[in-house]
PDB file of N, CA and C in Angstrom:
ATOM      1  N   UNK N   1    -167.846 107.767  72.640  1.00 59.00           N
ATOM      2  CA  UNK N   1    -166.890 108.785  72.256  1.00 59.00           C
ATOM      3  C   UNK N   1    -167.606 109.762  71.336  1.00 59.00           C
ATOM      4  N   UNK N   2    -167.780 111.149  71.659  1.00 73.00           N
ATOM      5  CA  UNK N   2    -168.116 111.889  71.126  1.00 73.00           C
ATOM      6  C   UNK N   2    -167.205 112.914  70.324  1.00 73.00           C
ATOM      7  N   UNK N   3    -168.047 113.495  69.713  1.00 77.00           N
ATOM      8  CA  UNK N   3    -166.696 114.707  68.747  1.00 77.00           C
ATOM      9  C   UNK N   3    -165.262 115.516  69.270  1.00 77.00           C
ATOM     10  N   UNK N   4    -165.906 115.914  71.093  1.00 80.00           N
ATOM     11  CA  UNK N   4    -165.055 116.163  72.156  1.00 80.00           C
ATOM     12  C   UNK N   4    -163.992 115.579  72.209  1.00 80.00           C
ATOM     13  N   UNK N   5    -164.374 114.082  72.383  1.00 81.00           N
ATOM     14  CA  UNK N   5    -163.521 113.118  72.862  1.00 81.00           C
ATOM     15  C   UNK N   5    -162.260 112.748  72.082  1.00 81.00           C
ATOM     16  N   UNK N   6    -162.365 112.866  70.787  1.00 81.00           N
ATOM     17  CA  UNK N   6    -162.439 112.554  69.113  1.00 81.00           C
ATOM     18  C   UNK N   6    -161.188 113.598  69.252  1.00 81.00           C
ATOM     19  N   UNK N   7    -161.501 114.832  69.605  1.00 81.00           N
ATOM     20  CA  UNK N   7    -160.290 115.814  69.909  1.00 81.00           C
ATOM     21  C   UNK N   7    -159.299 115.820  70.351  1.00 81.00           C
ATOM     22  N   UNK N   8    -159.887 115.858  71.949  1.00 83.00           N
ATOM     23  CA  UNK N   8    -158.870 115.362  72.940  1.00 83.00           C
ATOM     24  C   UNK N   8    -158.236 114.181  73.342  1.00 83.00           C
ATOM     25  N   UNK N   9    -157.963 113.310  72.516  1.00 87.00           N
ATOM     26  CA  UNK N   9    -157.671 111.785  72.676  1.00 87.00           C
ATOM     27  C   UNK N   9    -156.851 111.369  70.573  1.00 87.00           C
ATOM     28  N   UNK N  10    -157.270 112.699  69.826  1.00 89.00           N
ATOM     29  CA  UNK N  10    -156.519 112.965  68.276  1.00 89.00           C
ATOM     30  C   UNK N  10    -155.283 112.479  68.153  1.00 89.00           C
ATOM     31  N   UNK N  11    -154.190 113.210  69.259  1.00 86.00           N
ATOM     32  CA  UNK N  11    -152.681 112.429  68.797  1.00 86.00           C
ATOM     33  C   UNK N  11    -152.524 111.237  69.002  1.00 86.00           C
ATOM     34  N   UNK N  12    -152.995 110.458  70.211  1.00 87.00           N
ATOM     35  CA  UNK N  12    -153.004 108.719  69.944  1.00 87.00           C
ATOM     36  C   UNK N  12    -153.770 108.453  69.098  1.00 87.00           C
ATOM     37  N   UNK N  13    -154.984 108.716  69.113  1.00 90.00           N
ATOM     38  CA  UNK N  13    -155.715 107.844  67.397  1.00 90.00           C
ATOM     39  C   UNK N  13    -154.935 108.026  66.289  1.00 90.00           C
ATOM     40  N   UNK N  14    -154.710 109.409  65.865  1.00 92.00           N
ATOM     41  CA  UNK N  14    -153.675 109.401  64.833  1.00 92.00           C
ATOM     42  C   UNK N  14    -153.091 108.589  64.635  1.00 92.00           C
ATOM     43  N   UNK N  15    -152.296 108.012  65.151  1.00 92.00           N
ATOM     44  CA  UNK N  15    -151.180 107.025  64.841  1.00 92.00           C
ATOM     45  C   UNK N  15    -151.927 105.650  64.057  1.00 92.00           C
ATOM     46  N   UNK N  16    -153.042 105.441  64.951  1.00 92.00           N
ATOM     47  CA  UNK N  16    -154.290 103.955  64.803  1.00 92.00           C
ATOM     48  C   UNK N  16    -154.781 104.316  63.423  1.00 92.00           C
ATOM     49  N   UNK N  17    -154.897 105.980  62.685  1.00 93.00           N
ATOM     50  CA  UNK N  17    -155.759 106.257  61.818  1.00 93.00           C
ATOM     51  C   UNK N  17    -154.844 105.899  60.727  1.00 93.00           C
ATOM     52  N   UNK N  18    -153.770 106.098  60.678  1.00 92.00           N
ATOM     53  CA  UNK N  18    -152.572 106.602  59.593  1.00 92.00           C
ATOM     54  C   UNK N  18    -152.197 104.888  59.596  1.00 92.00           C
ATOM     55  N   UNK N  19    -152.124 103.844  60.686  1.00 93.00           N
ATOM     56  CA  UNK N  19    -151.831 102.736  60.162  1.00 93.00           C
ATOM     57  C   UNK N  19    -152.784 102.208  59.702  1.00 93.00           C
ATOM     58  N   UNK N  20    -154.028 102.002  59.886  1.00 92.00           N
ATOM     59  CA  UNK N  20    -154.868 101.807  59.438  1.00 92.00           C
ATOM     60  C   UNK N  20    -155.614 101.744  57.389  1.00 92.00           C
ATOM     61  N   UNK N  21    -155.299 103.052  57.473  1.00 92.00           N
ATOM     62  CA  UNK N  21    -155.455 103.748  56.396  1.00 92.00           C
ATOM     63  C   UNK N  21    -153.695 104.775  55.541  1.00 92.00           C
ATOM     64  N   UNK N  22    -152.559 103.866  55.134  1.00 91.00           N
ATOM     65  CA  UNK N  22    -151.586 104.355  55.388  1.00 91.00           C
ATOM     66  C   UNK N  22    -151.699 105.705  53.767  1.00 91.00           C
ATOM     67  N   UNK N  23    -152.724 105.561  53.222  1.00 93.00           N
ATOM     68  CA  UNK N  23    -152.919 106.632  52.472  1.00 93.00           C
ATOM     69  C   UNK N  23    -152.878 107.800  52.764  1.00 93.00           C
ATOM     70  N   UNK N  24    -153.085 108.432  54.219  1.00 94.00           N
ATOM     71  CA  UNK N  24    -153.480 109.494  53.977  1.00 94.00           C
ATOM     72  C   UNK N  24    -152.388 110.119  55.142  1.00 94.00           C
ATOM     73  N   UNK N  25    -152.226 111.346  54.304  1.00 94.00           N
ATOM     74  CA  UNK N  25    -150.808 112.324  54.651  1.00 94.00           C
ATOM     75  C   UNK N  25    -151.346 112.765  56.027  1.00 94.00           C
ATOM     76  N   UNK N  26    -149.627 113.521  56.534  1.00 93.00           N
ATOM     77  CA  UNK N  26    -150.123 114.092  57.753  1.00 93.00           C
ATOM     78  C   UNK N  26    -151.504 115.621  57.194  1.00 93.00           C
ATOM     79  N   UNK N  27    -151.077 116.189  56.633  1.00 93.00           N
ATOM     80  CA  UNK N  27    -151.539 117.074  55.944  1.00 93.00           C
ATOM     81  C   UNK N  27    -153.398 116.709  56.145  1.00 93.00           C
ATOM     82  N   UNK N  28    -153.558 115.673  55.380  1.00 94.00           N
ATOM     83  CA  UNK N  28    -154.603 115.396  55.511  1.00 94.00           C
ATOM     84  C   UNK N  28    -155.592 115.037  57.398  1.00 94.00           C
ATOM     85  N   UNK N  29    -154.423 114.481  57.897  1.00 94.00           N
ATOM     86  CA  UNK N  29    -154.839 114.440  59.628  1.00 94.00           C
ATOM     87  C   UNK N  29    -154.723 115.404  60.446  1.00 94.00           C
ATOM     88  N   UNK N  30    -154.235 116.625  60.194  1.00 93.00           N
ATOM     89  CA  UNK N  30    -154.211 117.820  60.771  1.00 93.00           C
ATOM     90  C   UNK N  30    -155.715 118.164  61.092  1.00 93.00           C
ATOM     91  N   UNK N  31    -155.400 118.305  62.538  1.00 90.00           N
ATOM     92  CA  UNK N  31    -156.957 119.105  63.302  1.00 90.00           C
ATOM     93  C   UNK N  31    -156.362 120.564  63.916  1.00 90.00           C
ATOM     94  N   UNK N  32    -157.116 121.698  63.075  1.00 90.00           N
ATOM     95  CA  UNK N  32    -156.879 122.838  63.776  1.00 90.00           C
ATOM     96  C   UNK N  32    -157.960 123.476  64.719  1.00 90.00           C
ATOM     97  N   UNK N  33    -157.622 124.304  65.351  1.00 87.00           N
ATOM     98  CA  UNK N  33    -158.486 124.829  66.588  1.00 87.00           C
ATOM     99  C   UNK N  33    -159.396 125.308  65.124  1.00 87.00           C
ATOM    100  N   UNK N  34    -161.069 125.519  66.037  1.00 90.00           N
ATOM    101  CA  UNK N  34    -161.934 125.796  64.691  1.00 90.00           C
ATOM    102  C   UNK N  34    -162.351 125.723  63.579  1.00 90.00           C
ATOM    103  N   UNK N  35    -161.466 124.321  63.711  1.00 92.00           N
ATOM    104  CA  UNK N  35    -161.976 124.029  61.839  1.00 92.00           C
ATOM    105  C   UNK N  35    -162.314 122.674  61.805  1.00 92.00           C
ATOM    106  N   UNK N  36    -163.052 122.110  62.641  1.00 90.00           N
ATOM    107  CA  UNK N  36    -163.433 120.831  63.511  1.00 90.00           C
ATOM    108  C   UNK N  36    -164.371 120.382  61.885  1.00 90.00           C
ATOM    109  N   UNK N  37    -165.048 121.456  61.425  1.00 92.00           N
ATOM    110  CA  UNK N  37    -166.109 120.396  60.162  1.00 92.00           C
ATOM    111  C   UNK N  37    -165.130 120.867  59.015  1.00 92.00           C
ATOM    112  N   UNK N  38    -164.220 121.368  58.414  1.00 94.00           N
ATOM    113  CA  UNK N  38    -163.018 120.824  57.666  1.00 94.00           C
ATOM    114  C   UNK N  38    -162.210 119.472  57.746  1.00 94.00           C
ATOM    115  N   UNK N  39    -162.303 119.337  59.038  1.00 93.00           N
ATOM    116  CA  UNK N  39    -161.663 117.915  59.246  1.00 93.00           C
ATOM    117  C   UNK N  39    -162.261 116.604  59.340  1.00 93.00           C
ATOM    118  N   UNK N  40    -163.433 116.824  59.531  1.00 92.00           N
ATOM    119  CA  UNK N  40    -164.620 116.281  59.362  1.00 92.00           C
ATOM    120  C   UNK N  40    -165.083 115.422  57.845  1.00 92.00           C
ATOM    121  N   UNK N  41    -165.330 116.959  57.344  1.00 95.00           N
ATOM    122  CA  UNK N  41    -165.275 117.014  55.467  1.00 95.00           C
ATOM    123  C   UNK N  41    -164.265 116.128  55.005  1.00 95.00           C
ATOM    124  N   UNK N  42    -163.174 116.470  55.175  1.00 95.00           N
ATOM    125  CA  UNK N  42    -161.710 115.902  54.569  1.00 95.00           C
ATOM    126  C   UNK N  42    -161.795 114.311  54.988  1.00 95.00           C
ATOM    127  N   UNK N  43    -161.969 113.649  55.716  1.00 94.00           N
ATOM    128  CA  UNK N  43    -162.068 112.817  56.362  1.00 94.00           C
ATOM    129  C   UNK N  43    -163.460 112.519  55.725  1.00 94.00           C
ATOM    130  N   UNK N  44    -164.208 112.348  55.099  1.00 95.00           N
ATOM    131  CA  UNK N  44    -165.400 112.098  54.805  1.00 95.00           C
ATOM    132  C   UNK N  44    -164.624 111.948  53.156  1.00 95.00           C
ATOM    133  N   UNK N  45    -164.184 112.542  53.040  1.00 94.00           N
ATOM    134  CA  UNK N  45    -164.047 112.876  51.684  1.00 94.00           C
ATOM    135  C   UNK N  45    -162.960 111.674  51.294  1.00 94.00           C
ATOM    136  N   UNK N  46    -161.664 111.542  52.194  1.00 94.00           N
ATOM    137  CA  UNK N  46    -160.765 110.841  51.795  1.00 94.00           C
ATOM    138  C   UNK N  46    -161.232 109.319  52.180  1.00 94.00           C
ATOM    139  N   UNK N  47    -161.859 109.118  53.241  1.00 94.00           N
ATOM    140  CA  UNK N  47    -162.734 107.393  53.425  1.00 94.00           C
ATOM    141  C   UNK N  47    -164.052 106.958  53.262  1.00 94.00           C
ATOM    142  N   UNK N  48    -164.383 107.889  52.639  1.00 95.00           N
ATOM    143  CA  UNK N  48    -165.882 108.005  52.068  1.00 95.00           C
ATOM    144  C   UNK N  48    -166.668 107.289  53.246  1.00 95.00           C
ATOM    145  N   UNK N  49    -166.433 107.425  54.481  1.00 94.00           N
ATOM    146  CA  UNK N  49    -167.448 107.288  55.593  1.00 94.00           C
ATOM    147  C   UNK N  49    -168.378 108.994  56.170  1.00 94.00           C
ATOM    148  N   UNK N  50    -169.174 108.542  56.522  1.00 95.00           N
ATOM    149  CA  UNK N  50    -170.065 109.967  56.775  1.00 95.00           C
ATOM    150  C   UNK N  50    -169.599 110.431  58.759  1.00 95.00           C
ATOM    151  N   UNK N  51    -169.996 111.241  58.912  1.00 92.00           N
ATOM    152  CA  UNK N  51    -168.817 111.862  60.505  1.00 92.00           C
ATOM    153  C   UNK N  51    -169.288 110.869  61.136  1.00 92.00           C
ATOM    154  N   UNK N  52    -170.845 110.304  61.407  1.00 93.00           N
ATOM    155  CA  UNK N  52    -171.100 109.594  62.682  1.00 93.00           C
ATOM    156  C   UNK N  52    -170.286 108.242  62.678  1.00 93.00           C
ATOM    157  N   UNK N  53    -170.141 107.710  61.086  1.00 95.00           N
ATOM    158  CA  UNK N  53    -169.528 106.545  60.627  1.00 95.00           C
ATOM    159  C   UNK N  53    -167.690 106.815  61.168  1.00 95.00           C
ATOM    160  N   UNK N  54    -167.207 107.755  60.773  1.00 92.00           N
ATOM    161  CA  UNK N  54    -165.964 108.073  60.961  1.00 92.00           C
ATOM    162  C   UNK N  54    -165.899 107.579  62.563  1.00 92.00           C
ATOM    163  N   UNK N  55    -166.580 108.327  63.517  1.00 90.00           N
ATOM    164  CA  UNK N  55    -166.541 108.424  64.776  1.00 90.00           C
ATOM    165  C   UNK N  55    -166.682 106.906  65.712  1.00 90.00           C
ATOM    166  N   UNK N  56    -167.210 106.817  65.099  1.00 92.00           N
ATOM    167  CA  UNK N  56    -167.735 104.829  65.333  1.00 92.00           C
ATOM    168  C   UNK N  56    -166.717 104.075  65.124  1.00 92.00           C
ATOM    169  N   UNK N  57    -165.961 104.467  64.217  1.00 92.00           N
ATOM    170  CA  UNK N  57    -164.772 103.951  63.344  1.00 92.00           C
ATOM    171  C   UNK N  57    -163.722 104.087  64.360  1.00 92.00           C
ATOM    172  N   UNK N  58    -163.752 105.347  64.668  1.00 90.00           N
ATOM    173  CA  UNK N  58    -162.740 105.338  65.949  1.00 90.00           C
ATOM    174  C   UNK N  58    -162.868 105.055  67.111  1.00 90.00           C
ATOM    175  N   UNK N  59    -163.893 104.699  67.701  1.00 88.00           N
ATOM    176  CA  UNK N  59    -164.012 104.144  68.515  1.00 88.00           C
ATOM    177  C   UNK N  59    -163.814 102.900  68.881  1.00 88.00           C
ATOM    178  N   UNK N  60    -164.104 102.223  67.419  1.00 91.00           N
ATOM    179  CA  UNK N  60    -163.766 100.776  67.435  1.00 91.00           C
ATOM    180  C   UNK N  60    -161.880 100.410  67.704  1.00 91.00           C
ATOM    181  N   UNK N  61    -161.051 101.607  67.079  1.00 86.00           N
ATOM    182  CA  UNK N  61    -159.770 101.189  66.701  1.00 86.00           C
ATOM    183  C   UNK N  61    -159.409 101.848  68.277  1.00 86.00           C
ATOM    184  N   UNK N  62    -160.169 102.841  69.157  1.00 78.00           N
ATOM    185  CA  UNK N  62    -159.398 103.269  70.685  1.00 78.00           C
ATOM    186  C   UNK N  62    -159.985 102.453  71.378  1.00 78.00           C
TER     187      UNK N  62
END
């Protein structure tokens, strides 16, 4: 699963991310068109995993 994938497959993980981790607001899981390394950042920032770590992360939970 790549960053692509990570996108297009966002509203079901969401759900896996938010139970997972029930800290973090919708606010914070919002992916907007073009702002792919904001969400990235934020997500780095709020689970202190780095993107490739994040991505791995989700892969494990889809």
């Amino acid at each position: 699963m790549d960053q692509m994938e990570v996108k297009g497959r966002w509203h079901e993980l969401k759900g896996k991310v938010k139970q997972a981790h029930g800290d973090l607001t919708d606010d914070d899981l919002r992916w907007e068109d073009g702002k792919d390394e904001e969400f990235f950042g934020r997500m780095q920032r709020k689970l202190g995993k780095t993107k490739d770590e994040f991505i791995q992360w989700l892969r494990d939970l889809g």
